[in-house]
Amino acid sequence: GINAEYGVVSTQSTGNQTSADMAQAGFEEMLKAAGLDKEHMEHVQQQYNALQREGPGGRVTLDKFRDFIVANGVPGHRAEEYFRVFDKDSNGRVDVSELFAGLVLMQATMPHSLAEMDMLRMRLWFIFRLYDTNGDGRMDADEFKRLHRHIAQLDSRQSGTHAEDILAHLRIRDGLTFDDFVTAVETRVIVGTSYLARANSALAKRRQFWIEQDIDRVRLDFIPDNGRLMVLPNAPRDLAPHHNIAQSKLPAKQAYRVEPEFENSPRDGRHRPVVADRDACAAAEQVLAIVFSDKFAVPDSGFRLLTDDQMVTLCAGAAATLEADPPCVNVYPPAKVFGDLHGQLGDLLNLFQLYNYPHRAQGGDLSLCRYVFDGDFVDRGPNGLEIVAILFALKILYPKSVFLIRGNHEQRNQQRAMGFCRECQTRFAGGSGDLVWESINQAFDMLPLAALIQGYSAESNRVLVVHGGIGGVDSLQQIEEIKRPLPSPDADPVAMHLMWSDPMQDDTTGLQDNQKRRCSYMFGADIVEEFCQANRLQFIVRGHEPVMLGYEAFASERLFTVFSASNYCGRMGNEGALLEVAVDVVTGQLVATARPHYYTCRVDPDEYRPPTPPRIRRAR
């Protein structure tokens, strides 16, 4: 098992605060303060053994440390810095006790307030070590400026303060000692340290998730060196107790930041006036109240969220709300991008449960991030009606935080062939199914065709989200010029390409006719690179094709495919995923984080037409 002695820190004294002093607070008290217990310690031991293939008491070097901390929500590109802090003996190796103690200090649930001074000093000592990069026991001017810059990136309220002014106020020339640092935090000369050195996941929330997963299914080898995509198969991160969602708009996390004060882009999803009428809003509230209640279960037969009249009213409200969005909507990070759902309601609810609910009744995170649903909500799966009702309800009530993108199945001819038309007819009694189906499609006719996630700089720091791809499309202006309503999107060449095109399945360049789809094109990595360069994009996110891990990179990570429906159509055995797109604190660039999941779909594999074959990369 893991040694229960507190083993995080330094052999050197930093002022009056030594590792022995901090040990007096007690390791068990530290666990309790972070909402953890010894079972979590043992679980980290098991996880460590499984990932590293070493026995208890083993020690790891930097390379193995990097893989381990990435799996526990710490950004891999800062592994060397954290390795130095975790390595209390400065001997180039870290043992399990040091790993766990460091992770505890980085938990979002670990207190960081004057009310719990022992825990605050531990956290501040960890942060001090992290930014005292030369290890001399003093934080010099450059080291403090880096700390202050990271705080300002995480907390836009501090962006108006300057590190030089703080150092001048403290009248310290030779750098801050640890005691100086603690005093400055206590007196609020330095503000915002709570946001530093936080892991992107919570051990307390994630333990059961790891138990339910086969540890060998975690693919850490996919993590790229440049940090554009991180694969973190983790449950949702929490806010620390002193950063309650109701009181703070800022997440306590270390790797990513929320948006600064963008003009006309406030954090509150209701800032833009709700377009839908009172009846549509009431129907939307009813849907969310039922679905996000503890008693809700995925239905087997009839549609019970709304009456047919209420559903028609909800669709009218959604159509009016969607009409107010442009064909290419602007979205501000951080954003969660969901791929194809195809009527598999269990997958949508499972992703909410693992990675946080949007609705306020669930303590949701719509005040902290945006939700982008990238098309193909219906067909093939049995619960397209519930998914449509949930997404329309969220869009009506939170028009600036929830964005719906049109996929190739949000059109009538596909639904007649692939099942959604029949679902509406059979699940609404009394012959009203056709009216409901047409009302839904009138709202679909208003759906945007793309979303543009905006970074913080004007140059090449944006992410385009489309359903299919960019084969046959040259510019973002072409997307912006699409006219809606669009009853027959295949009649508009740009819309058709956005919804139907696919990347090549090998290294072929250029454009080719898309034989699999019998329309549009397949495009090579060179087309992706040229499109990103011409339109100042960092990368592109799309759905449209099932991929076995739930996500897949293409064109040197300039394009990502995400597919949220796991075990597609009850027969494919694939994992699902969502992508979180956020701004990296260190680089300032937008990065994607894959959040995979697996849900046992109850689709009858013989009920609907066979699914689209999975995407398979082939070498030429």
Coordinates of C-alpha atoms in Angstrom, one line a residue:
G1 CA 0.0 0.0 0.0
I2 CA 0.9 3.7 0.1
N3 CA 2.9 5.1 2.9
A4 CA 0.5 7.2 4.9
E5 CA 3.2 9.8 5.9
Y6 CA 3.0 13.1 4.2
G7 CA 5.6 13.0 1.6
V8 CA 5.2 15.8 -0.9
V9 CA 7.8 18.4 -0.4
S10 CA 11.3 19.6 0.1
T11 CA 14.3 18.7 2.1
Q12 CA 15.2 22.4 2.2
S13 CA 13.7 24.8 4.6
T14 CA 11.7 27.7 3.1
G15 CA 11.6 30.2 5.9
N16 CA 9.9 28.7 8.9
Q17 CA 7.9 26.3 6.8
T18 CA 9.6 22.9 6.4
S19 CA 8.3 19.6 5.3
A20 CA 8.3 18.5 8.9
D21 CA 6.2 21.5 9.9
M22 CA 3.6 20.7 7.3
A23 CA 3.6 17.0 8.3
Q24 CA 2.2 18.1 11.6
A25 CA -1.1 19.0 9.9
G26 CA -1.5 15.3 9.3
F27 CA -1.9 13.5 6.1
E28 CA -5.4 12.2 7.1
E29 CA -6.5 15.8 7.8
M30 CA -5.3 16.8 4.3
L31 CA -7.3 13.9 2.8
K32 CA -10.4 14.9 4.7
A33 CA -10.1 18.5 3.7
A34 CA -9.9 17.5 0.1
G35 CA -12.9 15.1 0.4
L36 CA -10.8 12.0 0.0
D37 CA -10.0 9.0 2.1
K38 CA -7.6 6.0 2.2
E39 CA -9.6 4.1 -0.4
H40 CA -8.6 6.8 -2.9
M41 CA -5.0 6.3 -1.9
E42 CA -5.2 2.6 -2.6
H43 CA -7.0 3.3 -5.8
V44 CA -4.1 5.6 -7.0
Q45 CA -1.8 2.7 -6.0
Q46 CA -3.7 0.3 -8.3
Q47 CA -3.9 2.9 -11.1
Y48 CA -0.1 3.5 -10.7
N49 CA 0.7 -0.2 -10.8
A50 CA -1.6 -0.8 -13.9
L51 CA -0.3 2.1 -15.9
Q52 CA 3.4 1.8 -15.0
R53 CA 3.5 -2.0 -14.5
E54 CA 5.6 -1.6 -11.4
G55 CA 5.0 -3.0 -8.0
P56 CA 4.2 -1.1 -4.7
G57 CA 6.9 1.1 -3.5
G58 CA 8.3 1.6 -7.0
R59 CA 9.7 4.9 -8.2
V60 CA 9.3 6.6 -11.5
T61 CA 11.4 8.8 -13.7
L62 CA 10.2 11.8 -15.6
D63 CA 9.0 10.0 -18.7
K64 CA 6.7 7.7 -16.7
F65 CA 5.7 10.6 -14.4
R66 CA 4.5 12.5 -17.4
D67 CA 2.1 9.7 -18.5
F68 CA 0.8 9.3 -15.0
I69 CA 0.0 12.9 -14.2
V70 CA -1.7 13.4 -17.6
A71 CA -4.0 10.6 -16.8
N72 CA -4.8 12.4 -13.6
G73 CA -5.6 15.8 -15.1
V74 CA -2.3 17.6 -15.1
P75 CA -1.1 19.0 -18.4
G76 CA 1.7 17.0 -19.9
H77 CA 3.7 20.0 -21.3
R78 CA 4.3 21.1 -17.7
A79 CA 5.4 17.6 -16.5
E80 CA 9.0 18.7 -15.9
E81 CA 8.0 21.5 -13.6
Y82 CA 5.7 19.4 -11.6
F83 CA 8.2 16.5 -11.4
R84 CA 10.6 18.9 -9.7
V85 CA 7.9 19.9 -7.1
F86 CA 6.8 16.3 -6.5
D87 CA 10.3 15.0 -6.1
K88 CA 10.9 15.9 -2.5
D89 CA 14.4 14.3 -2.3
S90 CA 15.5 16.0 -5.6
N91 CA 16.9 12.6 -6.6
G92 CA 15.3 12.4 -10.0
R93 CA 12.7 9.9 -9.0
V94 CA 9.2 10.1 -7.5
D95 CA 7.5 7.4 -5.4
V96 CA 3.8 6.6 -5.0
S97 CA 3.4 8.6 -1.8
E98 CA 4.9 11.7 -3.3
L99 CA 2.6 11.3 -6.3
F100 CA -0.5 11.0 -4.3
A101 CA 0.3 13.8 -1.9
G102 CA 1.0 16.1 -4.8
L103 CA -2.2 15.1 -6.5
V104 CA -4.1 15.8 -3.3
L105 CA -2.7 19.3 -3.0
M106 CA -3.7 19.9 -6.7
Q107 CA -7.3 18.8 -6.2
A108 CA -10.0 21.4 -7.0
T109 CA -11.6 20.4 -3.7
M110 CA -8.5 21.2 -1.7
P111 CA -9.3 24.3 0.4
H112 CA -7.3 27.5 -0.3
S113 CA -8.6 30.1 2.2
L114 CA -7.7 31.9 5.3
A115 CA -10.3 29.9 7.2
E116 CA -8.2 26.8 6.9
M117 CA -4.7 28.2 7.3
D118 CA -2.8 24.8 7.6
M119 CA -4.2 23.7 4.2
L120 CA -3.6 27.1 2.7
R121 CA 0.1 27.1 3.7
M122 CA 0.5 23.6 2.2
R123 CA -1.0 24.8 -1.1
L124 CA 1.0 28.0 -1.1
W125 CA 4.2 26.0 -0.4
F126 CA 3.4 23.8 -3.4
I127 CA 2.8 26.9 -5.6
F128 CA 5.9 28.6 -4.3
R129 CA 8.0 25.6 -5.2
L130 CA 6.4 25.4 -8.7
Y131 CA 7.3 29.0 -9.6
D132 CA 10.7 29.0 -7.8
T133 CA 12.2 27.4 -10.8
N134 CA 15.8 27.6 -9.8
G135 CA 15.1 26.1 -6.4
D136 CA 17.0 28.8 -4.4
G137 CA 14.2 29.4 -1.9
R138 CA 13.4 32.8 -3.3
M139 CA 11.0 33.8 -6.1
D140 CA 12.8 36.4 -8.1
A141 CA 11.2 39.1 -10.2
D142 CA 11.0 37.1 -13.4
E143 CA 9.6 34.1 -11.6
F144 CA 7.0 36.2 -9.8
K145 CA 6.0 37.9 -13.1
R146 CA 5.3 34.4 -14.6
L147 CA 3.1 33.5 -11.6
H148 CA 1.2 36.8 -11.9
R149 CA 0.8 36.3 -15.6
H150 CA -0.8 32.9 -15.0
I151 CA -3.1 34.3 -12.4
A152 CA -4.2 37.1 -14.8
Q153 CA -4.9 34.6 -17.5
L154 CA -7.1 32.5 -15.2
D155 CA -8.8 35.4 -13.5
S156 CA -9.5 38.4 -15.8
R157 CA -10.2 40.5 -12.7
Q158 CA -6.5 40.6 -12.1
S159 CA -5.5 41.6 -15.6
G160 CA -5.4 45.3 -14.6
T161 CA -2.7 44.8 -12.0
H162 CA 1.0 44.7 -12.7
A163 CA 3.6 42.4 -11.2
E164 CA 6.1 45.3 -10.9
D165 CA 3.6 47.4 -8.8
I166 CA 3.1 44.4 -6.4
L167 CA 6.9 43.9 -6.0
A168 CA 7.4 47.7 -5.5
H169 CA 4.6 47.6 -2.8
L170 CA 6.3 44.8 -1.0
R171 CA 9.7 46.6 -1.1
I172 CA 11.6 43.4 -1.8
R173 CA 14.6 43.5 -4.0
D174 CA 16.2 40.1 -3.7
G175 CA 13.0 38.1 -4.4
L176 CA 10.2 36.7 -2.2
T177 CA 10.9 34.1 0.4
F178 CA 8.1 31.7 1.2
D179 CA 7.2 33.7 4.4
D180 CA 7.0 36.9 2.3
F181 CA 4.8 35.1 -0.2
V182 CA 2.4 33.8 2.5
T183 CA 2.2 37.2 4.1
A184 CA 1.4 38.9 0.8
V185 CA -1.4 36.4 0.2
E186 CA -2.8 36.8 3.7
T187 CA -2.9 40.5 3.4
R188 CA -4.3 40.2 -0.2
V189 CA -1.5 42.0 -1.8
I190 CA -1.3 38.9 -4.0
V191 CA -4.8 37.8 -5.1
G192 CA -5.9 34.8 -7.2
T193 CA -3.4 32.1 -6.1
S194 CA -6.3 29.7 -5.6
Y195 CA -6.5 29.2 -9.4
L196 CA -2.9 28.0 -9.7
A197 CA -1.7 24.4 -9.6
R198 CA -5.1 22.7 -9.9
A199 CA -5.6 19.4 -11.6
N200 CA -8.2 19.2 -14.4
S201 CA -10.0 16.3 -12.7
A202 CA -11.2 15.2 -9.3
L203 CA -10.0 12.0 -7.7
A204 CA -13.1 11.8 -5.5
K205 CA -15.4 11.9 -8.6
R206 CA -13.2 9.8 -10.8
R207 CA -12.5 6.7 -8.6
Q208 CA -15.7 4.9 -9.5
F209 CA -15.3 5.8 -13.1
W210 CA -11.8 4.2 -13.2
I211 CA -13.2 1.1 -11.4
E212 CA -15.9 0.7 -14.1
Q213 CA -13.3 1.0 -16.9
D214 CA -10.8 -1.5 -18.1
I215 CA -7.5 0.3 -17.3
D216 CA -5.9 -1.2 -20.4
R217 CA -8.5 0.7 -22.6
V218 CA -6.9 4.0 -21.6
R219 CA -4.7 5.0 -24.6
L220 CA -2.1 7.3 -23.3
D221 CA 0.2 6.9 -26.3
F222 CA -2.1 9.2 -28.4
I223 CA -1.0 12.3 -26.4
P224 CA 0.9 14.6 -28.8
D225 CA 4.1 16.4 -27.8
N226 CA 2.7 19.8 -28.8
G227 CA -0.3 19.6 -26.5
R228 CA -2.9 20.4 -29.2
L229 CA -4.9 17.3 -28.0
M230 CA -4.8 15.8 -24.6
V231 CA -6.6 12.6 -23.8
L232 CA -8.0 12.7 -20.3
P233 CA -10.4 9.8 -19.6
N234 CA -11.6 11.4 -16.4
A235 CA -14.8 12.3 -14.7
P236 CA -15.8 16.0 -14.2
R237 CA -13.7 18.4 -12.2
D238 CA -15.2 20.1 -9.3
L239 CA -14.8 23.6 -7.9
A240 CA -13.1 24.1 -4.6
P241 CA -15.6 24.8 -1.7
H242 CA -14.7 28.5 -1.7
H243 CA -15.4 28.8 -5.4
N244 CA -19.1 28.0 -5.5
I245 CA -20.7 28.2 -8.9
A246 CA -23.4 30.5 -7.7
Q247 CA -20.7 33.0 -6.4
S248 CA -17.9 32.7 -9.0
K249 CA -17.8 32.6 -12.7
L250 CA -14.3 31.2 -12.8
P251 CA -13.4 27.5 -12.6
A252 CA -10.6 26.5 -10.2
K253 CA -8.4 24.7 -12.7
Q254 CA -4.8 24.8 -13.6
A255 CA -4.5 24.1 -17.4
Y256 CA -7.2 26.2 -18.9
R257 CA -8.8 29.6 -18.5
V258 CA -12.2 31.0 -19.2
E259 CA -12.7 33.9 -21.5
P260 CA -11.7 37.5 -20.6
E261 CA -14.3 40.2 -20.8
F262 CA -15.2 39.8 -24.5
E263 CA -17.5 42.6 -25.7
N264 CA -21.0 41.3 -26.1
S265 CA -20.1 37.9 -24.9
P266 CA -21.0 37.7 -21.2
R267 CA -20.8 34.4 -19.3
D268 CA -24.5 34.2 -18.6
G269 CA -26.2 32.2 -21.2
R270 CA -29.4 34.2 -20.8
H271 CA -27.8 37.5 -21.6
R272 CA -29.3 37.6 -25.0
P273 CA -33.0 38.1 -24.6
V274 CA -34.9 34.9 -24.8
V275 CA -36.7 34.9 -28.2
A276 CA -39.2 32.1 -27.6
D277 CA -42.6 33.0 -26.2
R278 CA -43.8 32.1 -22.7
D279 CA -45.4 28.8 -23.7
A280 CA -42.3 27.6 -25.4
C281 CA -40.2 28.6 -22.4
A282 CA -42.6 26.7 -20.1
A283 CA -42.4 23.6 -22.3
A284 CA -38.6 23.9 -22.2
E285 CA -38.5 24.1 -18.4
Q286 CA -40.8 21.1 -18.2
V287 CA -38.5 19.0 -20.4
L288 CA -35.4 19.8 -18.3
A289 CA -37.2 19.4 -15.0
I290 CA -38.2 15.8 -16.0
V291 CA -35.0 14.7 -17.7
F292 CA -32.7 16.1 -15.0
S293 CA -34.7 14.6 -12.1
D294 CA -33.4 11.7 -10.1
K295 CA -36.4 9.5 -11.2
F296 CA -36.0 9.9 -15.0
A297 CA -35.1 6.7 -16.9
V298 CA -34.6 6.2 -20.7
P299 CA -38.1 5.4 -22.0
D300 CA -38.8 2.2 -24.0
S301 CA -41.9 3.3 -25.8
G302 CA -44.1 6.4 -25.8
F303 CA -42.9 10.0 -25.6
R304 CA -43.8 11.3 -22.2
L305 CA -41.9 14.6 -21.8
L306 CA -44.5 16.8 -23.6
T307 CA -47.9 16.5 -25.3
D308 CA -48.0 16.8 -29.0
D309 CA -49.2 20.4 -28.8
Q310 CA -46.5 21.3 -26.3
M311 CA -43.9 19.7 -28.6
V312 CA -45.1 21.8 -31.5
T313 CA -44.9 24.9 -29.3
L314 CA -41.3 23.9 -28.2
C315 CA -40.3 23.5 -31.9
A316 CA -41.7 26.9 -32.8
G317 CA -39.7 28.5 -30.0
A318 CA -36.6 26.7 -31.1
A319 CA -37.0 27.8 -34.7
A320 CA -37.4 31.5 -33.6
T321 CA -34.3 31.2 -31.4
L322 CA -32.2 29.5 -34.1
E323 CA -33.2 32.1 -36.6
A324 CA -31.4 34.7 -34.5
D325 CA -28.1 32.8 -34.9
P326 CA -26.0 33.5 -38.0
P327 CA -25.1 30.6 -40.3
C328 CA -21.7 30.4 -38.6
V329 CA -22.1 31.2 -34.9
N330 CA -19.4 32.7 -32.8
V331 CA -18.6 30.7 -29.6
Y332 CA -16.2 31.7 -26.9
P333 CA -14.1 29.2 -25.0
P334 CA -14.1 27.0 -23.1
A335 CA -16.6 24.9 -25.1
K336 CA -17.7 21.3 -25.0
V337 CA -18.2 19.9 -28.5
F338 CA -20.5 16.8 -28.7
G339 CA -20.4 14.6 -31.8
D340 CA -23.1 12.5 -33.4
L341 CA -25.8 11.2 -31.0
H342 CA -28.2 9.5 -33.4
G343 CA -31.1 9.0 -31.0
Q344 CA -28.9 7.3 -28.3
L345 CA -30.2 9.2 -25.3
G346 CA -28.3 7.1 -22.8
D347 CA -25.0 8.4 -24.3
L348 CA -26.0 12.0 -23.9
L349 CA -27.1 11.5 -20.3
N350 CA -23.9 9.5 -19.5
L351 CA -21.7 12.2 -20.9
F352 CA -23.6 14.8 -18.7
Q353 CA -23.2 12.6 -15.7
L354 CA -19.4 12.1 -16.3
Y355 CA -18.4 15.6 -17.4
N356 CA -21.1 17.8 -15.8
Y357 CA -24.7 18.7 -16.5
P358 CA -25.6 21.9 -18.3
H359 CA -28.8 22.7 -16.4
R360 CA -28.8 24.8 -13.3
A361 CA -30.9 22.3 -11.4
Q362 CA -27.9 20.0 -11.5
G363 CA -25.4 22.7 -10.4
G364 CA -24.6 22.9 -14.1
D365 CA -21.7 24.7 -15.7
L366 CA -23.4 26.8 -18.4
S367 CA -22.1 29.9 -16.6
L368 CA -18.6 28.6 -17.1
C369 CA -18.5 27.1 -20.6
R370 CA -20.5 26.7 -23.9
Y371 CA -22.1 23.6 -25.3
V372 CA -21.9 22.9 -29.0
F373 CA -23.8 19.9 -30.5
D374 CA -22.4 19.1 -33.9
G375 CA -25.4 17.6 -35.7
D376 CA -26.9 14.1 -36.3
F377 CA -29.2 14.3 -33.3
V378 CA -31.7 11.8 -34.7
D379 CA -32.1 8.6 -36.8
R380 CA -31.0 5.0 -36.2
G381 CA -31.3 5.3 -32.4
P382 CA -34.6 4.9 -30.5
N383 CA -34.8 8.2 -28.6
G384 CA -34.3 11.0 -31.1
L385 CA -37.4 12.7 -29.8
E386 CA -36.0 13.0 -26.3
I387 CA -32.7 14.3 -27.6
V388 CA -34.4 16.9 -29.8
A389 CA -36.6 18.0 -26.9
I390 CA -33.5 18.4 -24.6
L391 CA -31.4 20.3 -27.1
F392 CA -34.3 22.6 -28.1
A393 CA -35.1 23.3 -24.5
L394 CA -31.5 24.1 -23.6
K395 CA -31.2 26.4 -26.7
I396 CA -34.4 28.2 -25.9
L397 CA -33.4 28.9 -22.3
Y398 CA -29.7 29.5 -22.8
P399 CA -29.4 31.0 -26.3
K400 CA -25.8 32.3 -25.9
S401 CA -24.4 29.2 -24.2
V402 CA -25.9 26.4 -26.2
F403 CA -25.3 26.0 -30.0
L404 CA -26.8 23.5 -32.4
I405 CA -25.1 22.7 -35.7
R406 CA -26.9 21.0 -38.6
G407 CA -25.8 17.5 -39.7
N408 CA -26.8 15.5 -42.7
H409 CA -29.6 13.7 -40.7
E410 CA -31.3 17.0 -39.9
Q411 CA -33.2 16.9 -43.2
R412 CA -36.4 15.2 -44.2
N413 CA -35.2 12.8 -46.9
Q414 CA -32.6 11.2 -44.5
Q415 CA -35.1 10.8 -41.7
R416 CA -37.7 9.1 -44.0
A417 CA -35.1 6.4 -44.8
M418 CA -33.2 6.2 -41.5
G419 CA -36.0 6.0 -38.9
F420 CA -36.8 9.3 -37.2
C421 CA -39.9 10.0 -39.3
R422 CA -41.2 6.6 -38.2
E423 CA -40.2 7.2 -34.6
C424 CA -42.4 10.4 -34.5
Q425 CA -45.3 8.5 -36.1
T426 CA -45.2 5.6 -33.7
R427 CA -44.5 7.3 -30.5
F428 CA -47.2 10.0 -30.8
A429 CA -50.6 8.4 -30.7
G430 CA -53.7 9.8 -32.5
G431 CA -52.0 10.6 -35.8
S432 CA -50.2 13.7 -34.6
G433 CA -46.7 12.3 -35.3
D434 CA -46.5 13.8 -38.8
L435 CA -47.3 17.3 -37.4
V436 CA -44.6 16.9 -34.7
W437 CA -42.1 15.6 -37.2
E438 CA -42.7 18.5 -39.6
S439 CA -42.5 21.0 -36.7
I440 CA -39.1 19.6 -35.7
N441 CA -37.8 19.9 -39.3
Q442 CA -39.0 23.5 -39.6
A443 CA -36.7 24.2 -36.7
F444 CA -33.9 22.1 -38.3
D445 CA -34.3 24.3 -41.4
M446 CA -33.0 27.2 -39.2
L447 CA -30.0 25.4 -37.8
P448 CA -26.5 27.1 -38.3
L449 CA -24.1 25.2 -40.5
A450 CA -20.9 25.9 -38.5
A451 CA -19.5 27.3 -35.3
L452 CA -16.3 29.3 -34.9
I453 CA -14.7 29.0 -31.4
Q454 CA -12.8 32.3 -31.0
G455 CA -9.4 32.4 -29.4
Y456 CA -7.8 35.5 -27.7
S457 CA -5.7 36.7 -30.6
A458 CA -6.7 37.6 -34.1
E459 CA -4.0 35.5 -35.8
S460 CA -4.7 31.8 -36.4
N461 CA -6.3 31.2 -33.0
R462 CA -9.7 30.0 -33.9
V463 CA -11.4 26.6 -34.2
L464 CA -14.0 25.7 -36.8
V465 CA -16.7 23.2 -36.0
V466 CA -18.7 21.7 -38.8
H467 CA -20.6 18.4 -39.1
G468 CA -19.0 16.8 -42.2
G469 CA -16.0 18.7 -43.5
I470 CA -14.6 21.4 -45.7
G471 CA -14.2 19.5 -49.0
G472 CA -15.4 21.9 -51.8
V473 CA -15.5 24.9 -49.4
D474 CA -12.9 27.7 -49.7
S475 CA -13.8 30.3 -47.1
L476 CA -15.8 31.1 -44.0
Q477 CA -17.5 33.9 -46.0
Q478 CA -19.2 31.2 -48.1
I479 CA -20.7 29.7 -44.9
E480 CA -21.8 33.1 -43.7
E481 CA -23.7 33.7 -47.0
I482 CA -25.9 30.6 -46.7
K483 CA -29.5 31.6 -46.7
R484 CA -32.0 30.1 -44.2
P485 CA -34.5 28.6 -43.8
L486 CA -33.0 25.8 -45.8
P487 CA -35.6 23.0 -46.4
S488 CA -33.3 21.2 -48.8
P489 CA -29.7 21.7 -47.8
D490 CA -28.4 19.4 -50.5
A491 CA -29.6 22.1 -53.0
D492 CA -27.0 24.5 -51.6
P493 CA -23.5 23.3 -52.6
V494 CA -21.7 24.8 -49.7
A495 CA -24.2 23.5 -47.1
M496 CA -24.1 20.1 -48.8
H497 CA -20.3 19.9 -48.6
L498 CA -20.3 21.1 -44.9
M499 CA -22.7 18.3 -44.0
W500 CA -21.5 15.4 -46.2
S501 CA -17.7 15.6 -47.0
D502 CA -15.1 13.4 -45.3
P503 CA -11.4 13.4 -44.8
M504 CA -9.4 10.8 -46.8
Q505 CA -8.8 7.4 -45.1
D506 CA -5.2 7.4 -46.2
D507 CA -2.5 9.9 -47.1
T508 CA -4.0 10.8 -50.5
T509 CA -4.0 14.5 -51.3
G510 CA -6.4 16.8 -53.0
L511 CA -10.1 16.2 -53.5
Q512 CA -11.9 13.0 -54.7
D513 CA -15.5 12.2 -55.3
N514 CA -17.0 10.7 -52.1
Q515 CA -18.1 7.3 -53.3
K516 CA -19.2 6.2 -49.8
R517 CA -21.7 9.1 -49.5
R518 CA -22.5 9.3 -53.2
C519 CA -22.2 13.1 -52.9
S520 CA -19.6 15.8 -52.1
Y521 CA -15.9 15.1 -51.7
M522 CA -13.2 13.4 -49.7
F523 CA -10.4 15.8 -48.9
G524 CA -6.7 15.3 -48.1
A525 CA -4.5 16.6 -45.4
D526 CA -3.2 19.3 -47.8
I527 CA -6.7 20.6 -48.2
V528 CA -7.1 20.9 -44.4
E529 CA -3.8 22.7 -44.1
E530 CA -4.6 25.1 -46.9
F531 CA -8.1 25.9 -45.5
C532 CA -6.7 26.5 -42.0
Q533 CA -4.0 28.8 -43.3
A534 CA -6.4 30.7 -45.6
N535 CA -9.0 31.2 -42.9
R536 CA -6.7 31.7 -39.9
L537 CA -7.8 28.5 -38.1
Q538 CA -5.8 26.6 -35.5
F539 CA -7.7 23.4 -36.2
I540 CA -11.1 22.0 -37.3
V541 CA -13.5 19.7 -35.3
R542 CA -16.1 17.6 -37.2
G543 CA -18.3 14.5 -36.6
H544 CA -20.1 12.5 -39.2
E545 CA -18.1 9.3 -39.0
P546 CA -18.0 6.8 -36.1
V547 CA -14.4 6.3 -34.8
M548 CA -13.5 3.5 -32.5
L549 CA -12.0 5.7 -29.7
G550 CA -14.7 8.3 -30.0
Y551 CA -12.1 10.8 -31.4
E552 CA -9.5 10.7 -34.1
A553 CA -6.8 13.1 -35.4
F554 CA -6.1 13.8 -39.0
A555 CA -3.7 16.1 -41.0
S556 CA -1.1 16.4 -38.2
E557 CA -3.8 17.3 -35.7
R558 CA -5.3 20.1 -37.8
L559 CA -8.6 18.2 -37.9
F560 CA -10.3 16.1 -35.2
T561 CA -13.3 13.8 -35.6
V562 CA -15.5 13.4 -32.5
F563 CA -18.4 10.9 -32.3
S564 CA -20.5 10.7 -29.1
A565 CA -22.7 7.7 -29.7
S566 CA -20.9 4.7 -28.2
N567 CA -21.5 1.1 -29.4
Y568 CA -23.2 2.8 -32.4
C569 CA -26.5 1.2 -33.3
G570 CA -25.9 -1.5 -30.6
R571 CA -23.4 -3.3 -32.8
M572 CA -20.2 -1.4 -33.4
G573 CA -18.4 -1.6 -30.0
N574 CA -16.9 1.9 -30.4
E575 CA -16.3 4.3 -27.5
G576 CA -17.9 7.7 -27.6
A577 CA -16.4 11.0 -26.7
L578 CA -16.8 14.8 -26.4
L579 CA -14.0 17.3 -27.0
E580 CA -13.4 20.3 -24.7
V581 CA -11.8 23.2 -26.5
A582 CA -10.2 25.7 -24.2
V583 CA -7.2 28.1 -24.0
D584 CA -4.0 26.8 -22.7
V585 CA -2.6 29.1 -20.0
V586 CA 1.1 28.7 -21.0
T587 CA 0.8 28.9 -24.8
G588 CA -2.3 31.0 -25.1
Q589 CA -3.4 28.6 -27.9
L590 CA -6.7 26.7 -28.2
V591 CA -6.3 23.0 -27.3
A592 CA -8.7 20.1 -27.4
T593 CA -9.2 17.6 -24.6
A594 CA -10.8 14.3 -25.4
R595 CA -13.3 13.0 -22.9
P596 CA -14.2 9.4 -23.8
H597 CA -17.0 7.3 -22.4
Y598 CA -18.8 4.0 -23.1
Y599 CA -22.5 3.3 -22.6
T600 CA -24.3 0.1 -23.3
C601 CA -26.7 1.2 -26.0
R602 CA -30.1 -0.6 -26.0
V603 CA -30.7 -0.2 -29.7
D604 CA -32.0 -3.3 -31.4
P605 CA -29.4 -3.9 -34.1
D606 CA -31.9 -5.4 -36.4
E607 CA -34.5 -2.6 -36.1
Y608 CA -32.8 0.1 -38.2
R609 CA -30.7 0.2 -41.3
P610 CA -27.0 -0.7 -40.8
P611 CA -24.9 2.2 -39.5
T612 CA -22.2 4.0 -41.4
P613 CA -19.0 1.9 -41.3
P614 CA -16.4 3.2 -38.8
R615 CA -13.6 5.4 -40.1
I616 CA -10.4 3.4 -40.6
R617 CA -7.1 5.0 -41.4
R618 CA -5.2 3.2 -44.0
A619 CA -1.5 3.5 -45.0
R620 CA -0.8 3.9 -48.6

